[in-house]
XYZ file of C-alpha atoms in Angstrom:
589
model
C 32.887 -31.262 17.517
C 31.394 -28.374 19.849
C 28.694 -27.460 22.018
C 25.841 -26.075 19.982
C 25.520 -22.016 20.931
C 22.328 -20.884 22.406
C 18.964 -21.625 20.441
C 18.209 -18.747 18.155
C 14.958 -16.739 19.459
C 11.709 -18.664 17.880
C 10.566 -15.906 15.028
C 13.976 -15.719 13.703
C 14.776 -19.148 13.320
C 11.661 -19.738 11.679
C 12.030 -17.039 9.337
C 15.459 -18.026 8.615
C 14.494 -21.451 8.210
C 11.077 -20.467 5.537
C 13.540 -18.160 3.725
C 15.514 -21.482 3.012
C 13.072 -23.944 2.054
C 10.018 -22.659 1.805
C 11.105 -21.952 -2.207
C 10.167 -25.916 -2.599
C 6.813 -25.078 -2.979
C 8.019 -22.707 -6.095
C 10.613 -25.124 -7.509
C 10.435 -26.951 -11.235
C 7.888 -29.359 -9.888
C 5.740 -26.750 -8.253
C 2.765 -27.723 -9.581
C 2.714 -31.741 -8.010
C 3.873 -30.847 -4.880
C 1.250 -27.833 -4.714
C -1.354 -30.777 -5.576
C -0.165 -32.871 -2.886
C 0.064 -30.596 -0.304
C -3.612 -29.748 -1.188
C -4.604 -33.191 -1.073
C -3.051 -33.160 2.645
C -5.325 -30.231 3.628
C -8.655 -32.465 1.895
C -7.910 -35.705 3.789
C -7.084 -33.280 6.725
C -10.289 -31.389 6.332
C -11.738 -35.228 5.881
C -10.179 -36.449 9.355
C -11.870 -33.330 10.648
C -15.440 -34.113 9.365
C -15.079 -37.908 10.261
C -14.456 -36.887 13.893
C -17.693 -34.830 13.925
C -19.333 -37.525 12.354
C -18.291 -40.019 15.252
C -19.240 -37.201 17.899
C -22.833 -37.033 16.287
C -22.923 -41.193 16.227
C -21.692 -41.456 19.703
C -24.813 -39.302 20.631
C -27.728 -41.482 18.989
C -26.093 -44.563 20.209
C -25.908 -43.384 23.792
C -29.884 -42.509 23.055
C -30.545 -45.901 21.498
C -28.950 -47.302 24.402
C -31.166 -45.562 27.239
C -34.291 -45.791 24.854
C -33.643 -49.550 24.524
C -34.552 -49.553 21.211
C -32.751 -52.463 19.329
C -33.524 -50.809 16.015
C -32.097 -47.753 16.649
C -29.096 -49.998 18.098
C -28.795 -52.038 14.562
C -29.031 -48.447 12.390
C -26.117 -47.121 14.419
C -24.178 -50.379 14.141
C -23.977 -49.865 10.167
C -23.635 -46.281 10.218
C -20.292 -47.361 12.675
C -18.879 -49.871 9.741
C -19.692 -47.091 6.972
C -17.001 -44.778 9.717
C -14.922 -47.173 10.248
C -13.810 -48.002 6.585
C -13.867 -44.349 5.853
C -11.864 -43.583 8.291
C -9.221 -46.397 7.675
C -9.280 -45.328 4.005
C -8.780 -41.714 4.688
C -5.964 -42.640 7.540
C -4.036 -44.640 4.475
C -4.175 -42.195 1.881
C -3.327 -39.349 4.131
C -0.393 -41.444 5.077
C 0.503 -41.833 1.585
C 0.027 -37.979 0.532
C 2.289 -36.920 4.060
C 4.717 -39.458 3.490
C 5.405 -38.452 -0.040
C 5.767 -34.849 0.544
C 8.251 -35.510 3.636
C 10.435 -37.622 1.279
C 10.234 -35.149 -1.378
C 10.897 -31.979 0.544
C 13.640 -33.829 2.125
C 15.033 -34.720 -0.846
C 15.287 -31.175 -2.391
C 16.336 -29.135 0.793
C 19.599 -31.880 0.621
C 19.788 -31.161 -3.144
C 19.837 -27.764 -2.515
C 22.734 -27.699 1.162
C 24.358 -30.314 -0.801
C 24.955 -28.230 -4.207
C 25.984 -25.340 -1.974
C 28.228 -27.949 0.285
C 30.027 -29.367 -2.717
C 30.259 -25.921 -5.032
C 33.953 -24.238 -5.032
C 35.443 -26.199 -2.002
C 33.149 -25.080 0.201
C 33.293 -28.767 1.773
C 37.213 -28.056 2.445
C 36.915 -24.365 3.013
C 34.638 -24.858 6.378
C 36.892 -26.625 7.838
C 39.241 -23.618 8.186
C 36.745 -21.200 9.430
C 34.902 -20.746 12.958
C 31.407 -21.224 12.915
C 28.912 -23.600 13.836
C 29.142 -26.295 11.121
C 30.452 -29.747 12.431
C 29.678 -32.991 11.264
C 27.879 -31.050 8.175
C 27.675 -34.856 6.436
C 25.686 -35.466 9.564
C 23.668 -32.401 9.432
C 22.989 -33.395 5.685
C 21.821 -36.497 6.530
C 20.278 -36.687 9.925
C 19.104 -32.989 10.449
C 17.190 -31.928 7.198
C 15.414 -35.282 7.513
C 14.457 -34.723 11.173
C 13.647 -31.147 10.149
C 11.615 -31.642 7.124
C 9.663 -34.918 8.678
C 8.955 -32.832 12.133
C 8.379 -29.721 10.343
C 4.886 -31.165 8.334
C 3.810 -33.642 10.884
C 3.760 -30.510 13.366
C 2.367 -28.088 10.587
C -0.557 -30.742 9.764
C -1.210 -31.331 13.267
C -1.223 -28.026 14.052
C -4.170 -27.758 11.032
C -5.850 -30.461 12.494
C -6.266 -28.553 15.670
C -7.316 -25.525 14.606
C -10.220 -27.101 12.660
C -10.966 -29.370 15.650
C -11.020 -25.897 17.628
C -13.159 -24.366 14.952
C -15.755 -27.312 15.243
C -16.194 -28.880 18.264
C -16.116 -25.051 20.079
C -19.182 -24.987 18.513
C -20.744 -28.120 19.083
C -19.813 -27.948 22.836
C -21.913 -24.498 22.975
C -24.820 -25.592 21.413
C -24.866 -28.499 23.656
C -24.176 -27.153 27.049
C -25.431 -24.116 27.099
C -25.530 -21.717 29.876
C -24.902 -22.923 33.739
C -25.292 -21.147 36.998
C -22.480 -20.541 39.473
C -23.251 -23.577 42.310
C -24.911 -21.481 45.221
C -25.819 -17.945 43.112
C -27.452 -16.468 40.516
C -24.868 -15.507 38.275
C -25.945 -17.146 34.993
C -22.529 -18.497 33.056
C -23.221 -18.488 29.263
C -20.518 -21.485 27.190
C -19.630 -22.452 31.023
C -17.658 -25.415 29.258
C -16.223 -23.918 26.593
C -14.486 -21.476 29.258
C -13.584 -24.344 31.663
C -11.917 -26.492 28.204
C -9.918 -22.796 27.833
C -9.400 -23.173 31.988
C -8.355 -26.583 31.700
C -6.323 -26.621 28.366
C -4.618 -23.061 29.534
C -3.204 -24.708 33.137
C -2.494 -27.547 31.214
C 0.000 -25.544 28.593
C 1.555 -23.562 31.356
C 2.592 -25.863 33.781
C 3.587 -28.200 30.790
C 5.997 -25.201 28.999
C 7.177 -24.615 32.538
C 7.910 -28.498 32.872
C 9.194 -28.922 29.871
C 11.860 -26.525 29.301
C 14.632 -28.092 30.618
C 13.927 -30.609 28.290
C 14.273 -28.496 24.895
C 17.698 -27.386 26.094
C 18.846 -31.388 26.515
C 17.686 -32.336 23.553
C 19.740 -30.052 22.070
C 22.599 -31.205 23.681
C 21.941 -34.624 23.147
C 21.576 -34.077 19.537
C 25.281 -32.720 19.393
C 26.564 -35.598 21.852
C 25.106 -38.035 19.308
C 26.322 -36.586 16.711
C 30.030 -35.945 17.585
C 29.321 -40.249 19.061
C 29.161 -41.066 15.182
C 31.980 -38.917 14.177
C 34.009 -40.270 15.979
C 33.395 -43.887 15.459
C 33.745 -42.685 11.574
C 37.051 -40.721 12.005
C 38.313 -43.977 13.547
C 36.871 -46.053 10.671
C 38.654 -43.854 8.045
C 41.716 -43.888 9.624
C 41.510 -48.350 10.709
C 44.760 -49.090 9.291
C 47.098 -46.360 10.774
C 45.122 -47.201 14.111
C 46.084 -50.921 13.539
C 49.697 -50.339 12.863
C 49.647 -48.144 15.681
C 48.013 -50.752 17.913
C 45.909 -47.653 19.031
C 42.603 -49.471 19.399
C 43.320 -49.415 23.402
C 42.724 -45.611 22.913
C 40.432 -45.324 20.406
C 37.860 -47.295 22.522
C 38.449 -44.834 25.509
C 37.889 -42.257 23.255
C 34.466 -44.013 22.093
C 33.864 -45.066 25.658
C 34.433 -40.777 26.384
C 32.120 -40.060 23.744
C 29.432 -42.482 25.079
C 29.794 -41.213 28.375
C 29.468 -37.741 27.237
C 26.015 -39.330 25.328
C 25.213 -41.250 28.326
C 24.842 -37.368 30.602
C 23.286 -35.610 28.019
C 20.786 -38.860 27.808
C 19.997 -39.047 31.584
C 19.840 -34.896 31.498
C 16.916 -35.445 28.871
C 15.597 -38.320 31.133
C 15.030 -35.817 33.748
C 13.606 -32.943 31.507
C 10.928 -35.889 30.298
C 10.093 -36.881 33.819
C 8.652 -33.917 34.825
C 6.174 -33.485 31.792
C 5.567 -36.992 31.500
C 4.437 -37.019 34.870
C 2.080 -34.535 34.210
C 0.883 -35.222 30.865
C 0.020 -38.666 32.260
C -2.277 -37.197 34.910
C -3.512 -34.844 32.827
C -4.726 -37.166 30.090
C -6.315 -39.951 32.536
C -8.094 -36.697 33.859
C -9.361 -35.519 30.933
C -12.332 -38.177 30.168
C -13.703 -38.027 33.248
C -13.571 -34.333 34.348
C -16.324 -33.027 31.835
C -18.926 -35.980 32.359
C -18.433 -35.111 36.341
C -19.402 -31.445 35.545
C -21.882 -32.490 33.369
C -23.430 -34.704 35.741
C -25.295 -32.560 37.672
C -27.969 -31.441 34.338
C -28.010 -34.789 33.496
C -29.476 -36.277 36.794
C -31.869 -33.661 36.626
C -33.105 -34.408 33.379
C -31.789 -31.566 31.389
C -29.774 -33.652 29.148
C -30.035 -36.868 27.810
C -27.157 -39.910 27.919
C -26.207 -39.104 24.212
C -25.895 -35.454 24.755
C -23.758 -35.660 27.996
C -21.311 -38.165 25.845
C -21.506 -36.212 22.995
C -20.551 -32.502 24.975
C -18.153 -34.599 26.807
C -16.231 -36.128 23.624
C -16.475 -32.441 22.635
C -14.787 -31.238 25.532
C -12.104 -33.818 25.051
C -11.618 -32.661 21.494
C -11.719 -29.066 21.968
C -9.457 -29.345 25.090
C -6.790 -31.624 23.014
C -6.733 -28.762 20.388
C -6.345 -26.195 23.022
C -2.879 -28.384 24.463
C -1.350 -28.964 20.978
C 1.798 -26.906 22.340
C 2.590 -29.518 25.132
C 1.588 -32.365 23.441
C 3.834 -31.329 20.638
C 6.948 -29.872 22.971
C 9.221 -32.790 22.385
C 8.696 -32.877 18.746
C 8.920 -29.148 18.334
C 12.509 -28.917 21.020
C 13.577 -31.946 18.128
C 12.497 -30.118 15.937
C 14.056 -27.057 16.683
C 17.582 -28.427 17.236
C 17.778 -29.590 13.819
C 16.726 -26.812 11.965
C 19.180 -24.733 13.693
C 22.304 -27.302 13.124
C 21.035 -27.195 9.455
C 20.491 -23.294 9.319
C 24.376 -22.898 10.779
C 25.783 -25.205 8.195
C 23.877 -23.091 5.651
C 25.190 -19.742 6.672
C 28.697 -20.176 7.029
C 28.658 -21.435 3.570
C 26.398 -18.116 2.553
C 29.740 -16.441 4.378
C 31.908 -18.185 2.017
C 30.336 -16.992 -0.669
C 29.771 -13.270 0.607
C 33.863 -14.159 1.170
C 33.789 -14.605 -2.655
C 32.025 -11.786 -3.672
C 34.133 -9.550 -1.621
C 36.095 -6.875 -3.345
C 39.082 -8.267 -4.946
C 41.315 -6.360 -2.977
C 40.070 -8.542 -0.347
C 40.809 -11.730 -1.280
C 42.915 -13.740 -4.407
C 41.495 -13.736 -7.711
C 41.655 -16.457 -10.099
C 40.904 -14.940 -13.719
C 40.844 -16.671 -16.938
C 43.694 -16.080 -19.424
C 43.804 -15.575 -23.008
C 47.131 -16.901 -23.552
C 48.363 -20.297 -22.537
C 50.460 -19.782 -19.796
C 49.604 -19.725 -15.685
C 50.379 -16.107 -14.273
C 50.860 -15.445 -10.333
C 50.431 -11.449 -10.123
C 51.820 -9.635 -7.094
C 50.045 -12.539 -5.321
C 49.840 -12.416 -1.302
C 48.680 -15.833 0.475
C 47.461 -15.349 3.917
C 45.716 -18.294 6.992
C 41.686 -17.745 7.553
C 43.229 -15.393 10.287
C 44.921 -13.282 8.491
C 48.500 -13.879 8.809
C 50.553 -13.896 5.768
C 52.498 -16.556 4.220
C 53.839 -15.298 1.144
C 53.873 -11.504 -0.223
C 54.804 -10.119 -3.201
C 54.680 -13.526 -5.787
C 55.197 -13.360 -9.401
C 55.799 -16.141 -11.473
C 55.180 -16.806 -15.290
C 54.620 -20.873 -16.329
C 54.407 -21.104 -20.004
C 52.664 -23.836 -21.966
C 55.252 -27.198 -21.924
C 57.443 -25.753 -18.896
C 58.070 -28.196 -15.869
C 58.688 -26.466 -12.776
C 59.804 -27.855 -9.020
C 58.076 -26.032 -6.276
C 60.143 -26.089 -3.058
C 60.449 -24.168 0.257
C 58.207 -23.896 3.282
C 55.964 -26.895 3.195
C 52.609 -24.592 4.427
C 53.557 -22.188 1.648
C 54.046 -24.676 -1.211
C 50.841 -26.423 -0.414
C 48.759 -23.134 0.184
C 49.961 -22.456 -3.483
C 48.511 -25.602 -4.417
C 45.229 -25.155 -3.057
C 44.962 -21.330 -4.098
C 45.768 -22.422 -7.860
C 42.827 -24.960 -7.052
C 40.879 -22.426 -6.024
C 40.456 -23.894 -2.514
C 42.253 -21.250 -0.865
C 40.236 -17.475 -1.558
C 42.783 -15.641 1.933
C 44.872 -13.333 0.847
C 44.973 -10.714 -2.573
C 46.634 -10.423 -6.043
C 45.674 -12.685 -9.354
C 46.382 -15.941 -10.261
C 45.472 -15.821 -14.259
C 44.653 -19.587 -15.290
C 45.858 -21.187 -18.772
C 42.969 -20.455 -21.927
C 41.378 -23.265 -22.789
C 42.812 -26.204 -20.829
C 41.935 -26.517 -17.032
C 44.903 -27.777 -14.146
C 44.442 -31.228 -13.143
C 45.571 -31.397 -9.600
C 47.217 -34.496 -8.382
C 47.400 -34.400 -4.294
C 49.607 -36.289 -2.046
C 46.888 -39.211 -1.486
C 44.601 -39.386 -4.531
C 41.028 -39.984 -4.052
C 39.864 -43.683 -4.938
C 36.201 -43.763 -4.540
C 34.783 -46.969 -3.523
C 33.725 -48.007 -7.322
C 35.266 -50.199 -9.843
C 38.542 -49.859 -10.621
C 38.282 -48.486 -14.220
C 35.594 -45.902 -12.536
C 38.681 -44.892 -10.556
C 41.002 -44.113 -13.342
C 38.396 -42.322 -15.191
C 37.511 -40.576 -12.044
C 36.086 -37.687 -12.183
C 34.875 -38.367 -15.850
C 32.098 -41.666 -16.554
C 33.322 -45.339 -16.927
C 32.653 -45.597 -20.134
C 35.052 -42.382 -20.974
C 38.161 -44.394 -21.832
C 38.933 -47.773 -23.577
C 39.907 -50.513 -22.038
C 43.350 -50.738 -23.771
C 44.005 -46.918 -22.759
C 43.629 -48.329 -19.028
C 45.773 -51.013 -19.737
C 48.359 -48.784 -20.931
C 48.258 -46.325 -18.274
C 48.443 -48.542 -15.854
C 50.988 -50.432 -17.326
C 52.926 -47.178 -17.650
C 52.344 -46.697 -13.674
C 53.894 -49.684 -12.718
C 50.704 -51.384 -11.852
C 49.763 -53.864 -14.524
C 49.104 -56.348 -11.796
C 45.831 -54.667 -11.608
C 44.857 -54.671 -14.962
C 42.291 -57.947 -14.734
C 40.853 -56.426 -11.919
C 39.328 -53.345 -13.934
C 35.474 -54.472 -13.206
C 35.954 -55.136 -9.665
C 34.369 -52.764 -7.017
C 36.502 -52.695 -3.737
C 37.841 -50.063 -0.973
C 40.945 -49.222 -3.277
C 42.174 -46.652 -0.510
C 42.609 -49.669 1.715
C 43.471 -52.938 -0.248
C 46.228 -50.722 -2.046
C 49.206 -49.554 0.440
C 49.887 -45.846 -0.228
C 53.134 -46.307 -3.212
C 50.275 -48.344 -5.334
C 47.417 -45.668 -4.808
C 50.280 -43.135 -5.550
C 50.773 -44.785 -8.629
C 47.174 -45.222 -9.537
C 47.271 -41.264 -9.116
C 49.829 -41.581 -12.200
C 47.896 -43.480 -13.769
C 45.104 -41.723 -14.220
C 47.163 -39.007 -15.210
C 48.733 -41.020 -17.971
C 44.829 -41.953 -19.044
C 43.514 -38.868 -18.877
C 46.435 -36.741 -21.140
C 45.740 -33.023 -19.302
C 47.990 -30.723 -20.516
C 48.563 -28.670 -17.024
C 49.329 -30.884 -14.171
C 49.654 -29.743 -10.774
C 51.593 -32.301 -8.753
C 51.809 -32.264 -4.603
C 54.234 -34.696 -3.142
C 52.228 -37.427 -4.841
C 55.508 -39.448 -5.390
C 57.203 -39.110 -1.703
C 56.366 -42.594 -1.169
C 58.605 -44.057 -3.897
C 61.968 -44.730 -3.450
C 64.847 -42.358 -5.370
C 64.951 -44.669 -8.065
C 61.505 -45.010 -8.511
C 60.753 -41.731 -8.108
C 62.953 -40.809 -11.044
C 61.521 -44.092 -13.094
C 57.968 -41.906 -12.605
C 59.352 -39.067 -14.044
C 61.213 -40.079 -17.225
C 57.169 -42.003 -17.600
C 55.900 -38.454 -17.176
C 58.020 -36.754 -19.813
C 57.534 -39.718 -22.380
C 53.705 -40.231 -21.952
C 52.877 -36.347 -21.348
C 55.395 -34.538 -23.662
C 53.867 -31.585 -24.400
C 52.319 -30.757 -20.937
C 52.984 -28.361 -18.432
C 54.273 -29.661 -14.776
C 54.299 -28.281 -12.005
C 55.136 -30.136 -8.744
C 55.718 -29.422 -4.967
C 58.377 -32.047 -3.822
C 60.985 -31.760 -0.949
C 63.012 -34.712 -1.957
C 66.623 -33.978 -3.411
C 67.447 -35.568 -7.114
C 64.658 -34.569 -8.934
C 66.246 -31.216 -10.425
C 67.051 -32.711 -13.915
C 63.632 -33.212 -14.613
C 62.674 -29.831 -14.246
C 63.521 -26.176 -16.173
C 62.872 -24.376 -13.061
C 62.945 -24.057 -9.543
C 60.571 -21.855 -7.303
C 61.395 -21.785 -3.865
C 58.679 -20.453 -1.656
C 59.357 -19.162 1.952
C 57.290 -17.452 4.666
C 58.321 -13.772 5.375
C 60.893 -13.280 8.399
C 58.327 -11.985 10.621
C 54.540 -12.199 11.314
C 52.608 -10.164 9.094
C 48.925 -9.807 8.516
C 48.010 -9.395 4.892
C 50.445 -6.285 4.239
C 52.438 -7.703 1.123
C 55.117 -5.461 0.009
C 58.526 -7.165 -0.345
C 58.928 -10.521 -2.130
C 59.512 -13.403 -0.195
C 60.030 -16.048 -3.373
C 62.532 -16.111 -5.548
C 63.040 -18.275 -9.091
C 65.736 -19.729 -9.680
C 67.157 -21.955 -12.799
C 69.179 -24.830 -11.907
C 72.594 -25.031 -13.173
């Protein structure tokens, strides 16, 4: 939870942002949302031509009016119903075609952060590197929506605009004319076109001016609502340690600091608004009435009739409203803005990880695939995100069927863990995995997703993978047959369960699944001794043949092993230079 850093200059973000998901309009289903997005341009176009339709009606009813002729009146009346339904009919279906492409854009550009989010750890990974990526769940969820959405309601009103420009520009010259100065004889060809460019330009200044403050609070309230909702989340995931704790005293002045942190950055947007709403508002109830005042003049003396002084002043409206489509649209586009950068951040420090990845191996560990059926740890150096070493010089050999107790440093043991999981690129040397037979790792808490419980002990493979006597067995096996009836039910398993029963559902999906490597971190420190051992005589009799390997610091568990590997940091700081072992392997006995 930080500040965001400074907004990224306009052109670049943009860029960076069309390099990223403009490829939607090239994807598999190129060709419907091509189609749609041209069917936004026709209604768009149709909007357009509607509006000049109403300009050109508001004219000959003004003249029916001041003609009195109550034919003229009736003609205009049922050319008004013919532009009324059109216009409701083109409103809905451009609703339709915009809506549609917002929801579908939206749903690749998640597809597509959420693929890169979720491939090789990245989603663990970022949270050991600097950068600008918090809350990325949030920036998922909240920011490519807000981004996508914003992004084609500003790009089709932007379209709209320019057309309106395009049009009513010149409908206002043919109407108007040319005007002399008051008091001369300079003759002013398009005088109102240039006062709509007068009016529109003053307008956008003193509105950018106004409104600047306001992009920058947005920003920041973006962030302060964001790290609000993590931390009403983290305090959600973590309920029953708070409980035990009796912690909620804390954890509501902690939501209470959060708010109040929401609460400045709200008022600090309240006063960026007041300044351009103040304007906008005079600026808008100006707007109808400032071209039929400078119109006035040629009307009174006959130069113009009532229809054509409406019409050039609905055209100055128009033309003017196209010309201010930056300050109208400044909130939106600061909005806007925010969230493409908080989405563009996420999506870069990933593309690090991955340039990370494709480093040189000499730069980081490699995990290689073996021929042989055995897990190899070559000259292997494990390093932090900043460098610092943790282990130099490791070489181990783990053949097929060996069970082996990893002990030592806890931050090496686990680093171990996570590098054989692939989790953990920092460092160099080669970790060659087993042929044909992939590690199932087995962490200290297992994950339970909130699904049924026989979706949890197939977990990560379908329901349907397993019998229902094979779950009976395992968890049988696991201690846990309590829980056999309860197979269909859905429920919060990492809550209703204390942590020895989801520890044992761990097992139990072990004993379901059969893997022949396991890799095993302290997922049996909440047993007691003689449980503990219970759990492994289950291992050896319901996985004979498969290879264990297991990070444990309690005492008594030596007879179930072949091995020991102690693991230990070196005696002083060092920063990736590996030369001199710091592991040794030892057989017990």
């Amino acid at each position: 939870m930080t500040e965001l850093p400074p907004l990224l200059p306009a052109r670049r973000l943009s860029w960076q942002f069309l390099r990223l998901a403009a490829p939607y309009w090239n994807s598999a289903d190129k060709w419907r949302v091509r189609g749609y997005t041209a069917l936004l341009l026709l209604f768009t176009l149709a909007q357009v031509g509607l509006a000049i339709w109403m300009s050109y009606w508001s004219r000959a009813l003004f003249d029916a009016l001041e003609d009195k002729s109550l034919n003229a009146l009736l003609v205009q009346i049922g050319t008004f119903v013919l532009i009324f339904l059109l216009t409701m009919a083109v409103t809905a279906l451009h609703m339709h075609v915009k809506r549609w492409l917002q929801l579908d854009w939206r749903r690749w550009l998640t597809e597509k952060v959420l693929d890169r989010w979720m491939a090789q750890g990245h989603h663990y990974q970022l949270q050991l590197i600097g950068g600008e990526h918090d809350n990325p769940d949030g920036r998922i969820a909240e920011d490519i929506r807000i981004a996508t959405e914003s992004t084609v309601n500003l790009a089709h009103s932007l379209v709209y605009s320019l057309l309106v420009f395009g049009s009513f520009i010149d409908i206002l010259l043919v109407l108007t004319g040319s005007a002399y100065v008051p008091g001369t004889a300079w003759l002013v060809p398009g005088y109102m076109v240039i006062l709509a460019f007068v009016y529109a330009g003053a307008g956008t200044l003193f509105g950018l001016v106004l409104g600047r403050p306001l992009v920058k609070a947005t920003n920041q309230l973006q962030t302060a609502e964001a790290n609000f909702r993590f931390g009403l989340g983290h305090s959600r995931s973590n309920s029953e340690s708070i409980a035990l704790m009796r912690g909620e005293g804390m954890e509501r002045r902690n939501a209470a600091n959060f708010f109040a942190e929401l609460g400045q950055r709200w008022n600090r947007q309240t006063v960026g608004y007041l300044g351009i709403m103040a304007f906008s508002s005079g600026y808008g109830a100006l707007l109808p009435v400032f071209p039929i005042l400078l119109m006035a003049p040629q009307y009174i003396a006959g130069s113009m009739t009532l229809g054509i002084l409406m019409q050039a002043a609905q055209a100055f409206q128009k033309l003017t409203s196209a010309l201010s489509w930056p300050i109208d649209n400044l909130g939106e586009l600061a909005h806007c803005r925010a969230s493409v950068q908080r989405v563009l951040s996420l999506y870069n420090d990933m593309q690090v990880l991955d340039e990370q990845a494709a480093e040189p191996q000499e730069h980081r560990i490699s995990l290689l695939q073996s021929n042989q059926s055995e897990l190899v740890l070559h000259d292997l150096c494990i390093a932090n995100p900043d460098g610092q070493v943790l282990i130099e010089g490791l070489n181990a050999t783990i053949h097929r069927g060996e069970r082996v107790l990893i002990a030592g440093d806890p931050t090496v043991t686990i680093s171990l863990f996570k590098v054989v999981a692939g989790l953990w690129p920092w460092g160099h040397g080669e970790v060659w995995l087993p042929a044909g037979a992939a590690i199932s790792f087995l962490p200290q808490r297992p994950f339970l997703p909130l699904a049924s419980l026989q979706s949890v002990l197939s977990y990560p493979h379908a329901a349907d993978t397993f019998s229902a006597k094979a779950m009976h067995h395992a968890l049988e096996c696991a201690g846990l047959a309590w829980l056999a009836p309860r197979l269909a039910d859905v429920d919060s398993w990492d809550r209703v369960l204390p942590l020895r029963a989801q520890q044992r559902l761990g097992m139990a999906r072990l004993f379901l699944q059969q893997p022949a490597w396991v890799f095993i971190e302290e997922a049996t420190d909440a047993f007691d001794p003689k449980g503990e051992d219970c759990m492994m005589d289950m291992l050896q009799r319901e996985l004979p043949n498969a290879s264990l390997l297991t990070i444990s610091f309690h005492g008594g568990l030596d007879r179930h092993y072949q091995r020991k590997l102690v693991l230990n940091r070196p005696a002083e700081d060092k920063f990736l230079s590996c030369s001199t072992p710091s592991c040794a392997l030892k057989v017990p006995g």
